[in-house]
mmCIF file with all atom_site columns, C-alpha atoms in Angstrom:
data_model
loop_
_atom_site.group_PDB
_atom_site.id
_atom_site.type_symbol
_atom_site.label_atom_id
_atom_site.label_alt_id
_atom_site.label_comp_id
_atom_site.label_asym_id
_atom_site.label_entity_id
_atom_site.label_seq_id
_atom_site.pdbx_PDB_ins_code
_atom_site.Cartn_x
_atom_site.Cartn_y
_atom_site.Cartn_z
_atom_site.occupancy
_atom_site.B_iso_or_equiv
_atom_site.pdbx_formal_charge
_atom_site.auth_seq_id
_atom_site.auth_comp_id
_atom_site.auth_asym_id
_atom_site.auth_atom_id
_atom_site.pdbx_PDB_model_num
ATOM 1   C CA . UNK A 1 1   ? -50.044 14.878 -23.203 1.00 54.00 ? 232 UNK A CA 1
ATOM 2   C CA . UNK A 1 2   ? -45.924 13.243 -22.724 1.00 55.00 ? 233 UNK A CA 1
ATOM 3   C CA . UNK A 1 3   ? -45.233 16.305 -20.868 1.00 55.00 ? 234 UNK A CA 1
ATOM 4   C CA . UNK A 1 4   ? -48.145 15.686 -18.064 1.00 49.00 ? 235 UNK A CA 1
ATOM 5   C CA . UNK A 1 5   ? -47.331 11.887 -18.280 1.00 52.00 ? 236 UNK A CA 1
ATOM 6   C CA . UNK A 1 6   ? -44.015 12.699 -17.422 1.00 48.00 ? 237 UNK A CA 1
ATOM 7   C CA . UNK A 1 7   ? -44.478 15.351 -14.855 1.00 49.00 ? 238 UNK A CA 1
ATOM 8   C CA . UNK A 1 8   ? -46.744 12.994 -13.075 1.00 50.00 ? 239 UNK A CA 1
ATOM 9   C CA . UNK A 1 9   ? -43.890 10.928 -13.137 1.00 47.00 ? 240 UNK A CA 1
ATOM 10  C CA . UNK A 1 10  ? -41.546 13.029 -11.342 1.00 50.00 ? 241 UNK A CA 1
ATOM 11  C CA . UNK A 1 11  ? -43.639 14.180 -8.893  1.00 52.00 ? 242 UNK A CA 1
ATOM 12  C CA . UNK A 1 12  ? -44.692 10.937 -7.983  1.00 53.00 ? 243 UNK A CA 1
ATOM 13  C CA . UNK A 1 13  ? -41.479 9.749  -7.402  1.00 52.00 ? 244 UNK A CA 1
ATOM 14  C CA . UNK A 1 14  ? -40.841 12.546 -5.215  1.00 56.00 ? 245 UNK A CA 1
ATOM 15  C CA . UNK A 1 15  ? -43.560 11.377 -2.770  1.00 61.00 ? 246 UNK A CA 1
ATOM 16  C CA . UNK A 1 16  ? -41.645 8.237  -1.565  1.00 75.00 ? 247 UNK A CA 1
ATOM 17  C CA . UNK A 1 17  ? -39.777 8.554  1.991   1.00 84.00 ? 248 UNK A CA 1
ATOM 18  C CA . UNK A 1 18  ? -36.099 6.618  1.125   1.00 97.00 ? 249 UNK A CA 1
ATOM 19  C CA . UNK A 1 19  ? -35.052 4.677  4.097   1.00 98.00 ? 250 UNK A CA 1
ATOM 20  C CA . UNK A 1 20  ? -31.334 4.783  5.779   1.00 98.00 ? 251 UNK A CA 1
ATOM 21  C CA . UNK A 1 21  ? -30.261 1.336  7.055   1.00 98.00 ? 252 UNK A CA 1
ATOM 22  C CA . UNK A 1 22  ? -27.444 1.984  8.697   1.00 98.00 ? 253 UNK A CA 1
ATOM 23  C CA . UNK A 1 23  ? -25.239 4.454  10.810  1.00 98.00 ? 254 UNK A CA 1
ATOM 24  C CA . UNK A 1 24  ? -23.571 5.742  8.337   1.00 98.00 ? 255 UNK A CA 1
ATOM 25  C CA . UNK A 1 25  ? -25.931 6.650  5.958   1.00 98.00 ? 256 UNK A CA 1
ATOM 26  C CA . UNK A 1 26  ? -27.879 8.509  8.288   1.00 98.00 ? 257 UNK A CA 1
ATOM 27  C CA . UNK A 1 27  ? -24.937 10.603 9.409   1.00 98.00 ? 258 UNK A CA 1
ATOM 28  C CA . UNK A 1 28  ? -23.728 11.528 5.426   1.00 98.00 ? 259 UNK A CA 1
ATOM 29  C CA . UNK A 1 29  ? -27.584 12.767 5.155   1.00 98.00 ? 260 UNK A CA 1
ATOM 30  C CA . UNK A 1 30  ? -27.252 14.738 8.356   1.00 97.00 ? 261 UNK A CA 1
ATOM 31  C CA . UNK A 1 31  ? -24.031 15.964 7.486   1.00 96.00 ? 262 UNK A CA 1
ATOM 32  C CA . UNK A 1 32  ? -25.032 17.131 4.023   1.00 97.00 ? 263 UNK A CA 1
ATOM 33  C CA . UNK A 1 33  ? -28.233 19.007 5.515   1.00 96.00 ? 264 UNK A CA 1
ATOM 34  C CA . UNK A 1 34  ? -31.396 16.493 4.609   1.00 97.00 ? 265 UNK A CA 1
ATOM 35  C CA . UNK A 1 35  ? -33.804 16.518 7.030   1.00 97.00 ? 266 UNK A CA 1
ATOM 36  C CA . UNK A 1 36  ? -34.351 12.798 8.576   1.00 98.00 ? 267 UNK A CA 1
ATOM 37  C CA . UNK A 1 37  ? -37.690 11.235 10.084  1.00 98.00 ? 268 UNK A CA 1
ATOM 38  C CA . UNK A 1 38  ? -37.490 9.088  13.090  1.00 98.00 ? 269 UNK A CA 1
ATOM 39  C CA . UNK A 1 39  ? -40.239 5.913  12.939  1.00 98.00 ? 270 UNK A CA 1
ATOM 40  C CA . UNK A 1 40  ? -40.450 3.935  16.397  1.00 97.00 ? 271 UNK A CA 1
ATOM 41  C CA . UNK A 1 41  ? -42.516 0.569  16.821  1.00 95.00 ? 272 UNK A CA 1
ATOM 42  C CA . UNK A 1 42  ? -42.460 0.309  20.653  1.00 92.00 ? 273 UNK A CA 1
ATOM 43  C CA . UNK A 1 43  ? -43.184 -3.116 20.381  1.00 92.00 ? 274 UNK A CA 1
ATOM 44  C CA . UNK A 1 44  ? -40.087 -4.153 18.812  1.00 94.00 ? 275 UNK A CA 1
ATOM 45  C CA . UNK A 1 45  ? -37.882 -2.450 21.658  1.00 95.00 ? 276 UNK A CA 1
ATOM 46  C CA . UNK A 1 46  ? -36.931 -3.212 24.524  1.00 94.00 ? 277 UNK A CA 1
ATOM 47  C CA . UNK A 1 47  ? -37.620 -1.488 27.735  1.00 86.00 ? 278 UNK A CA 1
ATOM 48  C CA . UNK A 1 48  ? -37.937 -1.560 31.516  1.00 75.00 ? 279 UNK A CA 1
ATOM 49  C CA . UNK A 1 49  ? -40.541 -4.340 32.676  1.00 65.00 ? 280 UNK A CA 1
ATOM 50  C CA . UNK A 1 50  ? -42.391 -1.302 34.544  1.00 55.00 ? 281 UNK A CA 1
ATOM 51  C CA . UNK A 1 51  ? -42.827 0.338  30.507  1.00 54.00 ? 282 UNK A CA 1
ATOM 52  C CA . UNK A 1 52  ? -46.055 1.993  29.477  1.00 58.00 ? 283 UNK A CA 1
ATOM 53  C CA . UNK A 1 53  ? -48.274 -0.478 27.433  1.00 60.00 ? 284 UNK A CA 1
ATOM 54  C CA . UNK A 1 54  ? -47.076 0.561  23.856  1.00 63.00 ? 285 UNK A CA 1
ATOM 55  C CA . UNK A 1 55  ? -47.797 -2.750 22.106  1.00 67.00 ? 286 UNK A CA 1
ATOM 56  C CA . UNK A 1 56  ? -50.107 -0.900 19.197  1.00 78.00 ? 287 UNK A CA 1
ATOM 57  C CA . UNK A 1 57  ? -48.013 2.381  19.131  1.00 88.00 ? 288 UNK A CA 1
ATOM 58  C CA . UNK A 1 58  ? -45.850 3.669  16.835  1.00 93.00 ? 289 UNK A CA 1
ATOM 59  C CA . UNK A 1 59  ? -44.394 7.382  16.666  1.00 94.00 ? 290 UNK A CA 1
ATOM 60  C CA . UNK A 1 60  ? -42.650 9.468  14.064  1.00 96.00 ? 291 UNK A CA 1
ATOM 61  C CA . UNK A 1 61  ? -40.502 12.355 14.818  1.00 96.00 ? 292 UNK A CA 1
ATOM 62  C CA . UNK A 1 62  ? -38.412 15.369 12.131  1.00 96.00 ? 293 UNK A CA 1
ATOM 63  C CA . UNK A 1 63  ? -35.653 16.738 14.237  1.00 97.00 ? 294 UNK A CA 1
ATOM 64  C CA . UNK A 1 64  ? -35.347 20.572 13.582  1.00 94.00 ? 295 UNK A CA 1
ATOM 65  C CA . UNK A 1 65  ? -31.553 20.221 15.367  1.00 95.00 ? 296 UNK A CA 1
ATOM 66  C CA . UNK A 1 66  ? -29.264 17.474 15.604  1.00 97.00 ? 297 UNK A CA 1
ATOM 67  C CA . UNK A 1 67  ? -25.711 17.084 17.146  1.00 97.00 ? 298 UNK A CA 1
ATOM 68  C CA . UNK A 1 68  ? -23.416 14.861 15.491  1.00 98.00 ? 299 UNK A CA 1
ATOM 69  C CA . UNK A 1 69  ? -21.031 13.854 17.723  1.00 98.00 ? 300 UNK A CA 1
ATOM 70  C CA . UNK A 1 70  ? -18.003 11.525 15.481  1.00 96.00 ? 301 UNK A CA 1
ATOM 71  C CA . UNK A 1 71  ? -15.566 10.900 17.867  1.00 97.00 ? 302 UNK A CA 1
ATOM 72  C CA . UNK A 1 72  ? -18.219 9.048  20.290  1.00 98.00 ? 303 UNK A CA 1
ATOM 73  C CA . UNK A 1 73  ? -20.259 7.696  17.345  1.00 98.00 ? 304 UNK A CA 1
ATOM 74  C CA . UNK A 1 74  ? -24.110 8.815  17.925  1.00 98.00 ? 305 UNK A CA 1
ATOM 75  C CA . UNK A 1 75  ? -26.325 11.659 16.480  1.00 99.00 ? 306 UNK A CA 1
ATOM 76  C CA . UNK A 1 76  ? -28.630 13.000 18.767  1.00 98.00 ? 307 UNK A CA 1
ATOM 77  C CA . UNK A 1 77  ? -31.570 14.969 19.227  1.00 98.00 ? 308 UNK A CA 1
ATOM 78  C CA . UNK A 1 78  ? -34.336 16.219 21.456  1.00 97.00 ? 309 UNK A CA 1
ATOM 79  C CA . UNK A 1 79  ? -37.913 17.093 21.643  1.00 96.00 ? 310 UNK A CA 1
ATOM 80  C CA . UNK A 1 80  ? -39.981 19.099 24.375  1.00 97.00 ? 311 UNK A CA 1
ATOM 81  C CA . UNK A 1 81  ? -43.748 18.475 24.126  1.00 95.00 ? 312 UNK A CA 1
ATOM 82  C CA . UNK A 1 82  ? -46.638 20.731 25.813  1.00 98.00 ? 313 UNK A CA 1
ATOM 83  C CA . UNK A 1 83  ? -49.592 18.635 26.011  1.00 97.00 ? 314 UNK A CA 1
ATOM 84  C CA . UNK A 1 84  ? -52.927 18.215 28.486  1.00 97.00 ? 315 UNK A CA 1
ATOM 85  C CA . UNK A 1 85  ? -53.515 14.811 27.319  1.00 95.00 ? 316 UNK A CA 1
ATOM 86  C CA . UNK A 1 86  ? -50.994 12.499 29.014  1.00 94.00 ? 317 UNK A CA 1
ATOM 87  C CA . UNK A 1 87  ? -53.041 9.629  29.921  1.00 92.00 ? 318 UNK A CA 1
ATOM 88  C CA . UNK A 1 88  ? -51.039 9.395  33.889  1.00 93.00 ? 319 UNK A CA 1
ATOM 89  C CA . UNK A 1 89  ? -51.892 13.777 34.153  1.00 96.00 ? 320 UNK A CA 1
ATOM 90  C CA . UNK A 1 90  ? -54.701 13.823 32.100  1.00 96.00 ? 321 UNK A CA 1
ATOM 91  C CA . UNK A 1 91  ? -56.205 17.520 32.087  1.00 96.00 ? 322 UNK A CA 1
ATOM 92  C CA . UNK A 1 92  ? -52.635 18.861 34.043  1.00 97.00 ? 323 UNK A CA 1
ATOM 93  C CA . UNK A 1 93  ? -50.296 20.849 31.545  1.00 98.00 ? 324 UNK A CA 1
ATOM 94  C CA . UNK A 1 94  ? -47.149 18.866 31.676  1.00 98.00 ? 325 UNK A CA 1
ATOM 95  C CA . UNK A 1 95  ? -44.265 18.648 29.390  1.00 98.00 ? 326 UNK A CA 1
ATOM 96  C CA . UNK A 1 96  ? -42.532 15.433 27.779  1.00 97.00 ? 327 UNK A CA 1
ATOM 97  C CA . UNK A 1 97  ? -38.963 15.336 27.279  1.00 98.00 ? 328 UNK A CA 1
ATOM 98  C CA . UNK A 1 98  ? -37.875 12.920 24.752  1.00 97.00 ? 329 UNK A CA 1
ATOM 99  C CA . UNK A 1 99  ? -34.409 12.286 23.831  1.00 98.00 ? 330 UNK A CA 1
ATOM 100 C CA . UNK A 1 100 ? -33.647 10.078 20.793  1.00 98.00 ? 331 UNK A CA 1
ATOM 101 C CA . UNK A 1 101 ? -30.055 8.936  20.533  1.00 98.00 ? 332 UNK A CA 1
ATOM 102 C CA . UNK A 1 102 ? -29.018 6.922  17.231  1.00 98.00 ? 333 UNK A CA 1
ATOM 103 C CA . UNK A 1 103 ? -25.733 5.001  17.141  1.00 98.00 ? 334 UNK A CA 1
ATOM 104 C CA . UNK A 1 104 ? -22.959 4.267  15.651  1.00 98.00 ? 335 UNK A CA 1
ATOM 105 C CA . UNK A 1 105 ? -23.983 0.127  16.298  1.00 98.00 ? 336 UNK A CA 1
ATOM 106 C CA . UNK A 1 106 ? -27.158 0.520  14.175  1.00 98.00 ? 337 UNK A CA 1
ATOM 107 C CA . UNK A 1 107 ? -29.287 0.881  17.230  1.00 98.00 ? 338 UNK A CA 1
ATOM 108 C CA . UNK A 1 108 ? -31.998 3.799  18.339  1.00 98.00 ? 339 UNK A CA 1
ATOM 109 C CA . UNK A 1 109 ? -32.295 4.734  21.807  1.00 97.00 ? 340 UNK A CA 1
ATOM 110 C CA . UNK A 1 110 ? -35.304 6.536  23.003  1.00 97.00 ? 341 UNK A CA 1
ATOM 111 C CA . UNK A 1 111 ? -35.410 8.062  26.434  1.00 96.00 ? 342 UNK A CA 1
ATOM 112 C CA . UNK A 1 112 ? -38.609 9.898  27.958  1.00 95.00 ? 343 UNK A CA 1
ATOM 113 C CA . UNK A 1 113 ? -39.874 11.598 30.930  1.00 97.00 ? 344 UNK A CA 1
ATOM 114 C CA . UNK A 1 114 ? -42.787 13.735 31.810  1.00 98.00 ? 345 UNK A CA 1
ATOM 115 C CA . UNK A 1 115 ? -41.671 17.108 33.755  1.00 98.00 ? 346 UNK A CA 1
ATOM 116 C CA . UNK A 1 116 ? -44.272 19.661 35.208  1.00 98.00 ? 347 UNK A CA 1
ATOM 117 C CA . UNK A 1 117 ? -45.263 22.557 33.177  1.00 98.00 ? 348 UNK A CA 1
ATOM 118 C CA . UNK A 1 118 ? -44.197 25.268 35.647  1.00 97.00 ? 349 UNK A CA 1
ATOM 119 C CA . UNK A 1 119 ? -41.422 24.203 37.672  1.00 98.00 ? 350 UNK A CA 1
ATOM 120 C CA . UNK A 1 120 ? -39.811 21.575 35.271  1.00 98.00 ? 351 UNK A CA 1
ATOM 121 C CA . UNK A 1 121 ? -39.556 19.379 38.121  1.00 98.00 ? 352 UNK A CA 1
ATOM 122 C CA . UNK A 1 122 ? -39.596 15.600 36.999  1.00 98.00 ? 353 UNK A CA 1
ATOM 123 C CA . UNK A 1 123 ? -42.906 13.983 37.254  1.00 98.00 ? 354 UNK A CA 1
ATOM 124 C CA . UNK A 1 124 ? -41.922 10.176 36.606  1.00 96.00 ? 355 UNK A CA 1
ATOM 125 C CA . UNK A 1 125 ? -39.101 8.684  36.148  1.00 95.00 ? 356 UNK A CA 1
ATOM 126 C CA . UNK A 1 126 ? -37.220 8.246  32.712  1.00 95.00 ? 357 UNK A CA 1
ATOM 127 C CA . UNK A 1 127 ? -38.192 5.941  30.672  1.00 93.00 ? 358 UNK A CA 1
ATOM 128 C CA . UNK A 1 128 ? -35.577 4.378  28.010  1.00 95.00 ? 359 UNK A CA 1
ATOM 129 C CA . UNK A 1 129 ? -37.258 1.968  24.804  1.00 95.00 ? 360 UNK A CA 1
ATOM 130 C CA . UNK A 1 130 ? -33.769 0.565  23.025  1.00 97.00 ? 361 UNK A CA 1
ATOM 131 C CA . UNK A 1 131 ? -34.810 0.054  19.546  1.00 97.00 ? 362 UNK A CA 1
ATOM 132 C CA . UNK A 1 132 ? -32.383 -1.804 16.555  1.00 98.00 ? 363 UNK A CA 1
ATOM 133 C CA . UNK A 1 133 ? -32.777 -0.007 13.269  1.00 98.00 ? 364 UNK A CA 1
ATOM 134 C CA . UNK A 1 134 ? -34.650 -1.175 10.360  1.00 97.00 ? 365 UNK A CA 1
ATOM 135 C CA . UNK A 1 135 ? -37.127 -3.110 12.789  1.00 95.00 ? 366 UNK A CA 1
ATOM 136 C CA . UNK A 1 136 ? -37.761 -1.129 15.936  1.00 96.00 ? 367 UNK A CA 1
ATOM 137 C CA . UNK A 1 137 ? -36.644 1.820  14.785  1.00 98.00 ? 368 UNK A CA 1
ATOM 138 C CA . UNK A 1 138 ? -36.617 3.146  10.792  1.00 98.00 ? 369 UNK A CA 1
ATOM 139 C CA . UNK A 1 139 ? -35.108 6.300  9.641   1.00 98.00 ? 370 UNK A CA 1
ATOM 140 C CA . UNK A 1 140 ? -36.181 8.447  6.420   1.00 98.00 ? 371 UNK A CA 1
ATOM 141 C CA . UNK A 1 141 ? -35.316 10.834 4.304   1.00 96.00 ? 372 UNK A CA 1
#
């Protein structure tokens, strides 16, 4: 019975994500091969006044590849996502290109742009959300 309880406790403690609170913690985790998850709460970030309405929206991104630039103090990752469900282009095949940049001042920027699926030409202007780590953006391992 004790073995069963210890096994359950071990599995339960491994199922919780550990939040990273600073750029240095994120850099150390990524530099040692750990996967991170970036959570963005759009309503807690700043964006241009013409930003899309995102008041109740959040997104999570788990990058597979990241670039660490210690000389300039940032970690960057990008994502190209194919969809037919973009609200501005319903039914039209498009790519949504997003770049996540974690900066050494403990901020995170998320830039997004919609591209034509055939020509890759921009269909929208780039929109950038700027977030503070621990409020608008959270990072977990």
